[in-house]
């Protein structure tokens, strides 16, 4: 273990007017591994706050050395209201995102100091819980959160990554795919997912955001979804057919892009997708991949849900619909979703040799309020917020 820096490091809030260049340089030099000479960069396109800016309450903290003001660490945080999946209970949680420490200054207590600082900020803003996600194989992060910060494992998730390489399979001729209005999507999600863990109180803000391309449902042509085409019908969720599916699509590529290069070990501008970067595109194994030449983006599929005996066929049709849509989005080369390991929808997502799977772990701890029976979280299904993916 290297010597601890302790009081030699100062933690302060990111200053958007003067810190952008230093933050980009710092995060560009944060190594995350290597793979046959290929480098993957996450290009935040000049906005280090893009991952948290859509939350009303957010912050970015940076760590710098007192002696020369060298930037040696950074972390982002946000506050949101979500459900626990237990009887409709909602809580205020703080999320820790993008924890990064300079390679030359790791194992010196900087990461711990950043975590404690962002925790303090979340507590002051009324958070009852604090949550963080990390890849299953990241032993160093797991040790920090469990052994030094007293976090406990909340759930295991899987990130599914589908490259856009060939012509999409056509949806089944027996399946109808209809786009919902924002109001319809809000109504349907609240009716079916409103009691699920991590369902956000501000779902309307997500669906109205310009990065959200829309929400689509699929159902059999032989069935009739009464009220679906009546935009004023508030009861249409209760008249859903026996089998149906829904998903929404987030245009992540307008917030940031990935860039693959054949030069250095893996480095990223930002921790966003650092856990998925090494596996996000299987074709990086080839030297003639067209992604080596320019930044590319991806679509994130969220709110994936469905019911009925024909769910597999209906979700498959929606998946290939999203695949086709991605092919028409400039610079979009990947579609991605994230689901709980125990989510029954997961087994119905089409999978093939070109798809990658990344195991993700969510950790949390309670920081405010008395311990009560309703603190229990039900995690069979949970909602993954596209804003902080």
JSON list of N, CA, C and O in Angstrom, two decimals, residues 204-243:
[
{"chain": "A", "resi": 204, "resn": "UNK", "atom": "N", "xyz": [-42.24, 11.33, -15.95]},
{"chain": "A", "resi": 204, "resn": "UNK", "atom": "CA", "xyz": [-42.65, 12.24, -17.02]},
{"chain": "A", "resi": 204, "resn": "UNK", "atom": "C", "xyz": [-41.48, 13.08, -17.53]},
{"chain": "A", "resi": 204, "resn": "UNK", "atom": "O", "xyz": [-41.41, 13.43, -18.71]},
{"chain": "A", "resi": 205, "resn": "UNK", "atom": "N", "xyz": [-40.53, 13.42, -16.64]},
{"chain": "A", "resi": 205, "resn": "UNK", "atom": "CA", "xyz": [-39.36, 14.19, -17.06]},
{"chain": "A", "resi": 205, "resn": "UNK", "atom": "C", "xyz": [-38.49, 13.37, -18.00]},
{"chain": "A", "resi": 205, "resn": "UNK", "atom": "O", "xyz": [-37.93, 13.90, -18.98]},
{"chain": "A", "resi": 206, "resn": "UNK", "atom": "N", "xyz": [-38.36, 12.07, -17.73]},
{"chain": "A", "resi": 206, "resn": "UNK", "atom": "CA", "xyz": [-37.57, 11.20, -18.59]},
{"chain": "A", "resi": 206, "resn": "UNK", "atom": "C", "xyz": [-38.22, 11.09, -19.97]},
{"chain": "A", "resi": 206, "resn": "UNK", "atom": "O", "xyz": [-37.56, 11.27, -21.00]},
{"chain": "A", "resi": 207, "resn": "UNK", "atom": "N", "xyz": [-39.50, 10.81, -20.00]},
{"chain": "A", "resi": 207, "resn": "UNK", "atom": "CA", "xyz": [-40.18, 10.58, -21.28]},
{"chain": "A", "resi": 207, "resn": "UNK", "atom": "C", "xyz": [-40.35, 11.86, -22.10]},
{"chain": "A", "resi": 207, "resn": "UNK", "atom": "O", "xyz": [-40.50, 11.80, -23.32]},
{"chain": "A", "resi": 208, "resn": "UNK", "atom": "N", "xyz": [-40.31, 13.02, -21.43]},
{"chain": "A", "resi": 208, "resn": "UNK", "atom": "CA", "xyz": [-40.41, 14.30, -22.15]},
{"chain": "A", "resi": 208, "resn": "UNK", "atom": "C", "xyz": [-39.05, 14.85, -22.55]},
{"chain": "A", "resi": 208, "resn": "UNK", "atom": "O", "xyz": [-38.99, 15.85, -23.28]},
{"chain": "A", "resi": 209, "resn": "UNK", "atom": "N", "xyz": [-37.98, 14.24, -22.08]},
{"chain": "A", "resi": 209, "resn": "UNK", "atom": "CA", "xyz": [-36.64, 14.71, -22.41]},
{"chain": "A", "resi": 209, "resn": "UNK", "atom": "C", "xyz": [-36.36, 14.49, -23.91]},
{"chain": "A", "resi": 209, "resn": "UNK", "atom": "O", "xyz": [-36.77, 13.49, -24.50]},
{"chain": "A", "resi": 210, "resn": "UNK", "atom": "N", "xyz": [-35.64, 15.42, -24.52]},
{"chain": "A", "resi": 210, "resn": "UNK", "atom": "CA", "xyz": [-35.38, 15.33, -25.95]},
{"chain": "A", "resi": 210, "resn": "UNK", "atom": "C", "xyz": [-34.55, 14.11, -26.34]},
{"chain": "A", "resi": 210, "resn": "UNK", "atom": "O", "xyz": [-34.58, 13.66, -27.50]},
{"chain": "A", "resi": 211, "resn": "UNK", "atom": "N", "xyz": [-33.80, 13.55, -25.38]},
{"chain": "A", "resi": 211, "resn": "UNK", "atom": "CA", "xyz": [-33.01, 12.36, -25.67]},
{"chain": "A", "resi": 211, "resn": "UNK", "atom": "C", "xyz": [-33.86, 11.09, -25.75]},
{"chain": "A", "resi": 211, "resn": "UNK", "atom": "O", "xyz": [-33.40, 10.06, -26.22]},
{"chain": "A", "resi": 212, "resn": "UNK", "atom": "N", "xyz": [-35.10, 11.17, -25.26]},
{"chain": "A", "resi": 212, "resn": "UNK", "atom": "CA", "xyz": [-36.00, 10.02, -25.33]},
{"chain": "A", "resi": 212, "resn": "UNK", "atom": "C", "xyz": [-36.71, 10.02, -26.69]},
{"chain": "A", "resi": 212, "resn": "UNK", "atom": "O", "xyz": [-37.47, 10.94, -27.01]},
{"chain": "A", "resi": 213, "resn": "UNK", "atom": "N", "xyz": [-36.45, 9.00, -27.49]},
{"chain": "A", "resi": 213, "resn": "UNK", "atom": "CA", "xyz": [-37.02, 8.94, -28.83]},
{"chain": "A", "resi": 213, "resn": "UNK", "atom": "C", "xyz": [-38.48, 8.53, -28.81]},
{"chain": "A", "resi": 213, "resn": "UNK", "atom": "O", "xyz": [-39.21, 8.76, -29.78]},
{"chain": "A", "resi": 214, "resn": "UNK", "atom": "N", "xyz": [-38.92, 7.88, -27.73]},
{"chain": "A", "resi": 214, "resn": "UNK", "atom": "CA", "xyz": [-40.31, 7.48, -27.66]},
{"chain": "A", "resi": 214, "resn": "UNK", "atom": "C", "xyz": [-40.47, 6.12, -26.99]},
{"chain": "A", "resi": 214, "resn": "UNK", "atom": "O", "xyz": [-39.51, 5.48, -26.59]},
{"chain": "A", "resi": 215, "resn": "UNK", "atom": "N", "xyz": [-41.73, 5.71, -26.87]},
{"chain": "A", "resi": 215, "resn": "UNK", "atom": "CA", "xyz": [-42.09, 4.42, -26.27]},
{"chain": "A", "resi": 215, "resn": "UNK", "atom": "C", "xyz": [-42.98, 3.66, -27.24]},
{"chain": "A", "resi": 215, "resn": "UNK", "atom": "O", "xyz": [-43.87, 4.25, -27.88]},
{"chain": "A", "resi": 216, "resn": "UNK", "atom": "N", "xyz": [-42.76, 2.35, -27.37]},
{"chain": "A", "resi": 216, "resn": "UNK", "atom": "CA", "xyz": [-43.52, 1.52, -28.31]},
{"chain": "A", "resi": 216, "resn": "UNK", "atom": "C", "xyz": [-44.05, 0.28, -27.60]},
{"chain": "A", "resi": 216, "resn": "UNK", "atom": "O", "xyz": [-43.39, -0.26, -26.70]},
{"chain": "A", "resi": 217, "resn": "UNK", "atom": "N", "xyz": [-45.24, -0.14, -27.99]},
{"chain": "A", "resi": 217, "resn": "UNK", "atom": "CA", "xyz": [-45.80, -1.40, -27.50]},
{"chain": "A", "resi": 217, "resn": "UNK", "atom": "C", "xyz": [-45.98, -2.35, -28.67]},
{"chain": "A", "resi": 217, "resn": "UNK", "atom": "O", "xyz": [-46.13, -1.92, -29.82]},
{"chain": "A", "resi": 218, "resn": "UNK", "atom": "N", "xyz": [-45.95, -3.64, -28.37]},
{"chain": "A", "resi": 218, "resn": "UNK", "atom": "CA", "xyz": [-46.22, -4.66, -29.38]},
{"chain": "A", "resi": 218, "resn": "UNK", "atom": "C", "xyz": [-47.27, -5.62, -28.83]},
{"chain": "A", "resi": 218, "resn": "UNK", "atom": "O", "xyz": [-47.30, -5.91, -27.63]},
{"chain": "A", "resi": 219, "resn": "UNK", "atom": "N", "xyz": [-48.13, -6.09, -29.72]},
{"chain": "A", "resi": 219, "resn": "UNK", "atom": "CA", "xyz": [-49.15, -7.07, -29.35]},
{"chain": "A", "resi": 219, "resn": "UNK", "atom": "C", "xyz": [-49.60, -7.78, -30.61]},
{"chain": "A", "resi": 219, "resn": "UNK", "atom": "O", "xyz": [-49.28, -7.36, -31.74]},
{"chain": "A", "resi": 220, "resn": "UNK", "atom": "N", "xyz": [-50.28, -8.87, -30.46]},
{"chain": "A", "resi": 220, "resn": "UNK", "atom": "CA", "xyz": [-50.69, -9.68, -31.60]},
{"chain": "A", "resi": 220, "resn": "UNK", "atom": "C", "xyz": [-51.76, -8.97, -32.43]},
{"chain": "A", "resi": 220, "resn": "UNK", "atom": "O", "xyz": [-52.68, -8.35, -31.88]},
{"chain": "A", "resi": 221, "resn": "UNK", "atom": "N", "xyz": [-51.67, -9.09, -33.74]},
{"chain": "A", "resi": 221, "resn": "UNK", "atom": "CA", "xyz": [-52.65, -8.46, -34.62]},
{"chain": "A", "resi": 221, "resn": "UNK", "atom": "C", "xyz": [-54.06, -9.01, -34.40]},
{"chain": "A", "resi": 221, "resn": "UNK", "atom": "O", "xyz": [-55.05, -8.30, -34.62]},
{"chain": "A", "resi": 222, "resn": "UNK", "atom": "N", "xyz": [-54.13, -10.23, -33.96]},
{"chain": "A", "resi": 222, "resn": "UNK", "atom": "CA", "xyz": [-55.45, -10.83, -33.74]},
{"chain": "A", "resi": 222, "resn": "UNK", "atom": "C", "xyz": [-56.14, -10.29, -32.50]},
{"chain": "A", "resi": 222, "resn": "UNK", "atom": "O", "xyz": [-57.34, -10.49, -32.31]},
{"chain": "A", "resi": 223, "resn": "UNK", "atom": "N", "xyz": [-55.36, -9.59, -31.64]},
{"chain": "A", "resi": 223, "resn": "UNK", "atom": "CA", "xyz": [-55.92, -9.01, -30.42]},
{"chain": "A", "resi": 223, "resn": "UNK", "atom": "C", "xyz": [-56.29, -7.55, -30.65]},
{"chain": "A", "resi": 223, "resn": "UNK", "atom": "O", "xyz": [-55.79, -6.90, -31.57]},
{"chain": "A", "resi": 224, "resn": "UNK", "atom": "N", "xyz": [-57.13, -7.05, -29.79]},
{"chain": "A", "resi": 224, "resn": "UNK", "atom": "CA", "xyz": [-57.53, -5.65, -29.86]},
{"chain": "A", "resi": 224, "resn": "UNK", "atom": "C", "xyz": [-57.21, -4.97, -28.53]},
{"chain": "A", "resi": 224, "resn": "UNK", "atom": "O", "xyz": [-57.60, -5.47, -27.48]},
{"chain": "A", "resi": 225, "resn": "UNK", "atom": "N", "xyz": [-56.44, -3.88, -28.60]},
{"chain": "A", "resi": 225, "resn": "UNK", "atom": "CA", "xyz": [-56.13, -3.13, -27.38]},
{"chain": "A", "resi": 225, "resn": "UNK", "atom": "C", "xyz": [-57.11, -1.96, -27.32]},
{"chain": "A", "resi": 225, "resn": "UNK", "atom": "O", "xyz": [-56.88, -0.91, -27.90]},
{"chain": "A", "resi": 226, "resn": "UNK", "atom": "N", "xyz": [-58.19, -2.16, -26.61]},
{"chain": "A", "resi": 226, "resn": "UNK", "atom": "CA", "xyz": [-59.26, -1.16, -26.55]},
{"chain": "A", "resi": 226, "resn": "UNK", "atom": "C", "xyz": [-58.73, 0.12, -25.90]},
{"chain": "A", "resi": 226, "resn": "UNK", "atom": "O", "xyz": [-58.12, 0.10, -24.83]},
{"chain": "A", "resi": 227, "resn": "UNK", "atom": "N", "xyz": [-58.96, 1.24, -26.58]},
{"chain": "A", "resi": 227, "resn": "UNK", "atom": "CA", "xyz": [-58.56, 2.54, -26.04]},
{"chain": "A", "resi": 227, "resn": "UNK", "atom": "C", "xyz": [-57.18, 2.99, -26.43]},
{"chain": "A", "resi": 227, "resn": "UNK", "atom": "O", "xyz": [-56.79, 4.13, -26.16]},
{"chain": "A", "resi": 228, "resn": "UNK", "atom": "N", "xyz": [-56.40, 2.13, -27.10]},
{"chain": "A", "resi": 228, "resn": "UNK", "atom": "CA", "xyz": [-55.02, 2.49, -27.44]},
{"chain": "A", "resi": 228, "resn": "UNK", "atom": "C", "xyz": [-54.95, 3.70, -28.37]},
{"chain": "A", "resi": 228, "resn": "UNK", "atom": "O", "xyz": [-54.05, 4.53, -28.25]},
{"chain": "A", "resi": 229, "resn": "UNK", "atom": "N", "xyz": [-55.90, 3.82, -29.26]},
{"chain": "A", "resi": 229, "resn": "UNK", "atom": "CA", "xyz": [-55.86, 4.92, -30.22]},
{"chain": "A", "resi": 229, "resn": "UNK", "atom": "C", "xyz": [-56.69, 6.12, -29.77]},
{"chain": "A", "resi": 229, "resn": "UNK", "atom": "O", "xyz": [-56.83, 7.09, -30.50]},
{"chain": "A", "resi": 230, "resn": "UNK", "atom": "N", "xyz": [-57.21, 6.04, -28.57]},
{"chain": "A", "resi": 230, "resn": "UNK", "atom": "CA", "xyz": [-57.93, 7.17, -27.99]},
{"chain": "A", "resi": 230, "resn": "UNK", "atom": "C", "xyz": [-57.00, 7.84, -26.98]},
{"chain": "A", "resi": 230, "resn": "UNK", "atom": "O", "xyz": [-56.83, 7.36, -25.86]},
{"chain": "A", "resi": 231, "resn": "UNK", "atom": "N", "xyz": [-56.37, 8.93, -27.39]},
{"chain": "A", "resi": 231, "resn": "UNK", "atom": "CA", "xyz": [-55.36, 9.58, -26.55]},
{"chain": "A", "resi": 231, "resn": "UNK", "atom": "C", "xyz": [-55.94, 10.11, -25.25]},
{"chain": "A", "resi": 231, "resn": "UNK", "atom": "O", "xyz": [-55.20, 10.40, -24.30]},
{"chain": "A", "resi": 232, "resn": "UNK", "atom": "N", "xyz": [-57.26, 10.23, -25.17]},
{"chain": "A", "resi": 232, "resn": "UNK", "atom": "CA", "xyz": [-57.89, 10.74, -23.96]},
{"chain": "A", "resi": 232, "resn": "UNK", "atom": "C", "xyz": [-58.33, 9.62, -23.01]},
{"chain": "A", "resi": 232, "resn": "UNK", "atom": "O", "xyz": [-58.80, 9.89, -21.91]},
{"chain": "A", "resi": 233, "resn": "UNK", "atom": "N", "xyz": [-58.18, 8.37, -23.45]},
{"chain": "A", "resi": 233, "resn": "UNK", "atom": "CA", "xyz": [-58.62, 7.24, -22.63]},
{"chain": "A", "resi": 233, "resn": "UNK", "atom": "C", "xyz": [-57.58, 6.94, -21.56]},
{"chain": "A", "resi": 233, "resn": "UNK", "atom": "O", "xyz": [-56.51, 6.39, -21.84]},
{"chain": "A", "resi": 234, "resn": "UNK", "atom": "N", "xyz": [-57.88, 7.27, -20.33]},
{"chain": "A", "resi": 234, "resn": "UNK", "atom": "CA", "xyz": [-56.95, 7.06, -19.22]},
{"chain": "A", "resi": 234, "resn": "UNK", "atom": "C", "xyz": [-56.95, 5.62, -18.71]},
{"chain": "A", "resi": 234, "resn": "UNK", "atom": "O", "xyz": [-56.08, 5.23, -17.93]},
{"chain": "A", "resi": 235, "resn": "UNK", "atom": "N", "xyz": [-57.92, 4.85, -19.15]},
{"chain": "A", "resi": 235, "resn": "UNK", "atom": "CA", "xyz": [-58.06, 3.48, -18.64]},
{"chain": "A", "resi": 235, "resn": "UNK", "atom": "C", "xyz": [-57.51, 2.43, -19.59]},
{"chain": "A", "resi": 235, "resn": "UNK", "atom": "O", "xyz": [-57.68, 1.23, -19.35]},
{"chain": "A", "resi": 236, "resn": "UNK", "atom": "N", "xyz": [-56.84, 2.85, -20.67]},
{"chain": "A", "resi": 236, "resn": "UNK", "atom": "CA", "xyz": [-56.40, 1.87, -21.66]},
{"chain": "A", "resi": 236, "resn": "UNK", "atom": "C", "xyz": [-55.41, 0.84, -21.07]},
{"chain": "A", "resi": 236, "resn": "UNK", "atom": "O", "xyz": [-55.38, -0.31, -21.53]},
{"chain": "A", "resi": 237, "resn": "UNK", "atom": "N", "xyz": [-54.59, 1.18, -20.04]},
{"chain": "A", "resi": 237, "resn": "UNK", "atom": "CA", "xyz": [-53.71, 0.14, -19.48]},
{"chain": "A", "resi": 237, "resn": "UNK", "atom": "C", "xyz": [-54.47, -1.05, -18.92]},
{"chain": "A", "resi": 237, "resn": "UNK", "atom": "O", "xyz": [-54.00, -2.20, -19.00]},
{"chain": "A", "resi": 238, "resn": "UNK", "atom": "N", "xyz": [-55.65, -0.82, -18.37]},
{"chain": "A", "resi": 238, "resn": "UNK", "atom": "CA", "xyz": [-56.43, -1.91, -17.79]},
{"chain": "A", "resi": 238, "resn": "UNK", "atom": "C", "xyz": [-57.07, -2.80, -18.84]},
{"chain": "A", "resi": 238, "resn": "UNK", "atom": "O", "xyz": [-57.57, -3.88, -18.52]},
{"chain": "A", "resi": 239, "resn": "UNK", "atom": "N", "xyz": [-57.05, -2.34, -20.11]},
{"chain": "A", "resi": 239, "resn": "UNK", "atom": "CA", "xyz": [-57.67, -3.12, -21.18]},
{"chain": "A", "resi": 239, "resn": "UNK", "atom": "C", "xyz": [-56.61, -3.69, -22.13]},
{"chain": "A", "resi": 239, "resn": "UNK", "atom": "O", "xyz": [-56.90, -3.97, -23.31]},
{"chain": "A", "resi": 240, "resn": "UNK", "atom": "N", "xyz": [-55.40, -3.87, -21.61]},
{"chain": "A", "resi": 240, "resn": "UNK", "atom": "CA", "xyz": [-54.33, -4.45, -22.43]},
{"chain": "A", "resi": 240, "resn": "UNK", "atom": "C", "xyz": [-54.69, -5.89, -22.82]},
{"chain": "A", "resi": 240, "resn": "UNK", "atom": "O", "xyz": [-55.36, -6.59, -22.06]},
{"chain": "A", "resi": 241, "resn": "UNK", "atom": "N", "xyz": [-54.23, -6.33, -23.98]},
{"chain": "A", "resi": 241, "resn": "UNK", "atom": "CA", "xyz": [-54.48, -7.72, -24.38]},
{"chain": "A", "resi": 241, "resn": "UNK", "atom": "C", "xyz": [-53.74, -8.69, -23.46]},
{"chain": "A", "resi": 241, "resn": "UNK", "atom": "O", "xyz": [-52.93, -8.29, -22.63]},
{"chain": "A", "resi": 242, "resn": "UNK", "atom": "N", "xyz": [-53.99, -9.97, -23.63]},
{"chain": "A", "resi": 242, "resn": "UNK", "atom": "CA", "xyz": [-53.40, -10.98, -22.75]},
{"chain": "A", "resi": 242, "resn": "UNK", "atom": "C", "xyz": [-51.88, -11.05, -22.87]},
{"chain": "A", "resi": 242, "resn": "UNK", "atom": "O", "xyz": [-51.19, -11.41, -21.91]},
{"chain": "A", "resi": 243, "resn": "UNK", "atom": "N", "xyz": [-51.34, -10.72, -24.03]},
{"chain": "A", "resi": 243, "resn": "UNK", "atom": "CA", "xyz": [-49.88, -10.69, -24.24]},
{"chain": "A", "resi": 243, "resn": "UNK", "atom": "C", "xyz": [-49.49, -9.37, -24.88]},
{"chain": "A", "resi": 243, "resn": "UNK", "atom": "O", "xyz": [-50.09, -8.95, -25.88]}
]
